[in-house]
Amino acid sequence: MDKLVVFFERNYRTSHMQIQCVPVPKVCGAQILEVFQDEAGINSIHMEVLPPFTEIMQVSLPGAPYFHAELPSGDQLYAKTSKHFPIQFGRDVLSSPPILNCEDKADWRQCLLSREEEDSHVAAFRQKFRPFDFTAEDSDSESD
């Protein structure tokens, strides 16, 4: 598939958490860390590369706001955040020209689909994911 995946989360004292999983072209893999660091510098964000195998709970206090990214290289990035941290930071980085080159998609509101388009995407995803869905009934094993 010639894709890698970048995971990121922005935890800011909310009642829910989201980990974003974004596929990126393999050819961009070596640039991702540098692009995150450049964008952090532009936004005056102190971003640190965590030592290998570091868990978030080792560097962040419970309930403290943070930004965390896991890169295909295995590097993990961490930043303490404040109310002025750019809400779309992860999307800004990944949608930038060196990575996905789709800056118009940095704001999720620019990605809204009609209900019909959403339903079509859901149906296609369910069909492709079915072989991996351990919760789906396995008709072959029931007939044994």
GROMACS .gro file of C-alpha atoms in nm:
model
  144
    1MET     CA    1   0.000   0.000   0.000
    2ASP     CA    2   0.301   0.231   0.022
    3LYS     CA    3   0.158   0.393   0.335
    4LEU     CA    4   0.277   0.454   0.689
    5VAL     CA    5   0.066   0.570   0.980
    6VAL     CA    6   0.105   0.862   1.220
    7PHE     CA    7  -0.090   0.857   1.548
    8PHE     CA    8  -0.154   1.174   1.745
    9GLU     CA    9  -0.370   1.294   2.028
   10ARG     CA   10  -0.440   1.627   2.188
   11ASN     CA   11  -0.555   1.586   2.545
   12TYR     CA   12  -0.701   1.907   2.681
   13ARG     CA   13  -0.915   1.843   2.988
   14THR     CA   14  -1.208   1.712   2.793
   15SER     CA   15  -1.446   1.434   2.883
   16HIS     CA   16  -1.340   1.233   2.579
   17MET     CA   17  -1.016   1.136   2.412
   18GLN     CA   18  -0.938   1.077   2.048
   19ILE     CA   19  -0.633   0.921   1.892
   20GLN     CA   20  -0.610   1.025   1.529
   21CYS     CA   21  -0.462   0.766   1.290
   22VAL     CA   22  -0.349   0.925   0.965
   23PRO     CA   23  -0.203   0.731   0.671
   24VAL     CA   24   0.086   0.907   0.497
   25PRO     CA   25   0.292   0.811   0.191
   26LYS     CA   26   0.598   0.598   0.271
   27VAL     CA   27   0.812   0.843   0.076
   28CYS     CA   28   0.739   1.107   0.345
   29GLY     CA   29   0.847   0.888   0.637
   30ALA     CA   30   1.191   1.041   0.685
   31GLN     CA   31   1.052   1.397   0.683
   32ILE     CA   32   0.775   1.366   0.938
   33LEU     CA   33   0.982   1.433   1.251
   34GLU     CA   34   1.145   1.738   1.093
   35VAL     CA   35   0.811   1.879   0.977
   36PHE     CA   36   0.662   1.837   1.328
   37GLN     CA   37   0.966   2.010   1.480
   38ASP     CA   38   0.956   2.294   1.225
   39GLU     CA   39   0.585   2.353   1.282
   40ALA     CA   40   0.639   2.342   1.660
   41GLY     CA   41   0.910   2.607   1.626
   42ILE     CA   42   0.687   2.830   1.416
   43ASN     CA   43   0.417   2.805   1.686
   44SER     CA   44   0.661   2.849   1.979
   45ILE     CA   45   0.579   2.499   2.105
   46HIS     CA   46   0.841   2.315   2.310
   47MET     CA   47   0.822   1.969   2.154
   48GLU     CA   48   1.043   1.693   2.286
   49VAL     CA   49   1.132   1.354   2.143
   50LEU     CA   50   1.069   1.097   2.414
   51PRO     CA   51   1.315   0.818   2.489
   52PRO     CA   52   1.219   0.481   2.337
   53PHE     CA   53   0.944   0.286   2.519
   54THR     CA   54   0.835   0.590   2.724
   55GLU     CA   55   0.470   0.581   2.832
   56ILE     CA   56   0.268   0.904   2.846
   57MET     CA   57   0.194   0.850   3.215
   58GLN     CA   58   0.570   0.871   3.279
   59VAL     CA   59   0.593   1.227   3.144
   60SER     CA   60   0.248   1.375   3.204
   61LEU     CA   61   0.056   1.420   3.525
   62PRO     CA   62  -0.298   1.279   3.536
   63GLY     CA   63  -0.538   1.531   3.385
   64ALA     CA   64  -0.259   1.755   3.253
   65PRO     CA   65  -0.310   1.872   2.894
   66TYR     CA   66  -0.064   1.747   2.633
   67PHE     CA   67  -0.001   1.672   2.267
   68HIS     CA   68   0.149   1.334   2.179
   69ALA     CA   69   0.242   1.185   1.843
   70GLU     CA   70   0.379   0.846   1.747
   71LEU     CA   71   0.568   0.847   1.419
   72PRO     CA   72   0.635   0.558   1.181
   73SER     CA   73   1.005   0.581   1.272
   74GLY     CA   74   0.914   0.482   1.628
   75ASP     CA   75   0.984   0.833   1.757
   76GLN     CA   76   0.733   0.976   2.002
   77LEU     CA   77   0.677   1.350   2.034
   78TYR     CA   78   0.540   1.516   2.344
   79ALA     CA   79   0.446   1.871   2.433
   80LYS     CA   80   0.277   2.017   2.736
   81THR     CA   81  -0.009   2.228   2.610
   82SER     CA   82  -0.200   2.531   2.724
   83LYS     CA   83  -0.524   2.692   2.617
   84HIS     CA   84  -0.331   2.865   2.336
   85PHE     CA   85  -0.208   2.540   2.180
   86PRO     CA   86  -0.332   2.522   1.818
   87ILE     CA   87  -0.629   2.287   1.820
   88GLN     CA   88  -0.550   2.163   1.468
   89PHE     CA   89  -0.173   2.124   1.524
   90GLY     CA   90  -0.150   1.757   1.424
   91ARG     CA   91  -0.369   1.810   1.120
   92ASP     CA   92  -0.175   2.125   1.026
   93VAL     CA   93   0.151   1.930   1.025
   94LEU     CA   94   0.024   1.630   0.833
   95SER     CA   95  -0.172   1.830   0.576
   96SER     CA   96   0.132   2.050   0.499
   97PRO     CA   97   0.298   2.034   0.154
   98PRO     CA   98   0.590   1.810   0.256
   99ILE     CA   99   0.355   1.538   0.386
  100LEU     CA  100   0.001   1.517   0.241
  101ASN     CA  101  -0.008   1.851   0.055
  102CYS     CA  102  -0.373   1.916   0.132
  103GLU     CA  103  -0.370   2.223   0.356
  104ASP     CA  104  -0.739   2.281   0.287
  105LYS     CA  105  -0.807   1.967   0.497
  106ALA     CA  106  -0.629   2.092   0.811
  107ASP     CA  107  -0.962   2.205   0.957
  108TRP     CA  108  -1.190   1.902   0.997
  109ARG     CA  109  -1.492   2.117   0.909
  110GLN     CA  110  -1.359   2.131   0.552
  111CYS     CA  111  -1.390   1.751   0.538
  112LEU     CA  112  -1.761   1.719   0.613
  113LEU     CA  113  -1.955   1.481   0.393
  114SER     CA  114  -2.325   1.451   0.321
  115ARG     CA  115  -2.515   1.183   0.512
  116GLU     CA  116  -2.533   0.972   0.195
  117GLU     CA  117  -2.155   0.995   0.143
  118GLU     CA  118  -2.094   0.902   0.508
  119ASP     CA  119  -2.326   0.602   0.480
  120SER     CA  120  -2.149   0.488   0.163
  121HIS     CA  121  -1.805   0.517   0.330
  122VAL     CA  122  -1.928   0.326   0.637
  123ALA     CA  123  -2.069   0.044   0.425
  124ALA     CA  124  -1.746   0.016   0.224
  125PHE     CA  125  -1.535   0.016   0.540
  126ARG     CA  126  -1.749  -0.250   0.708
  127GLN     CA  127  -1.721  -0.474   0.403
  128LYS     CA  128  -1.341  -0.439   0.383
  129PHE     CA  129  -1.298  -0.478   0.761
  130ARG     CA  130  -1.525  -0.784   0.792
  131PRO     CA  131  -1.240  -1.042   0.767
  132PHE     CA  132  -1.070  -0.879   1.067
  133ASP     CA  133  -1.380  -0.825   1.283
  134PHE     CA  134  -1.356  -1.071   1.570
  135THR     CA  135  -1.704  -0.967   1.690
  136ALA     CA  136  -1.875  -1.072   1.367
  137GLU     CA  137  -2.044  -1.408   1.360
  138ASP     CA  138  -1.836  -1.669   1.182
  139SER     CA  139  -2.085  -1.874   0.978
  140ASP     CA  140  -1.820  -2.138   0.892
  141SER     CA  141  -1.751  -2.227   1.255
  142GLU     CA  142  -2.121  -2.242   1.343
  143SER     CA  143  -2.185  -2.515   1.087
  144ASP     CA  144  -1.911  -2.744   1.231
   0.00000   0.00000   0.00000
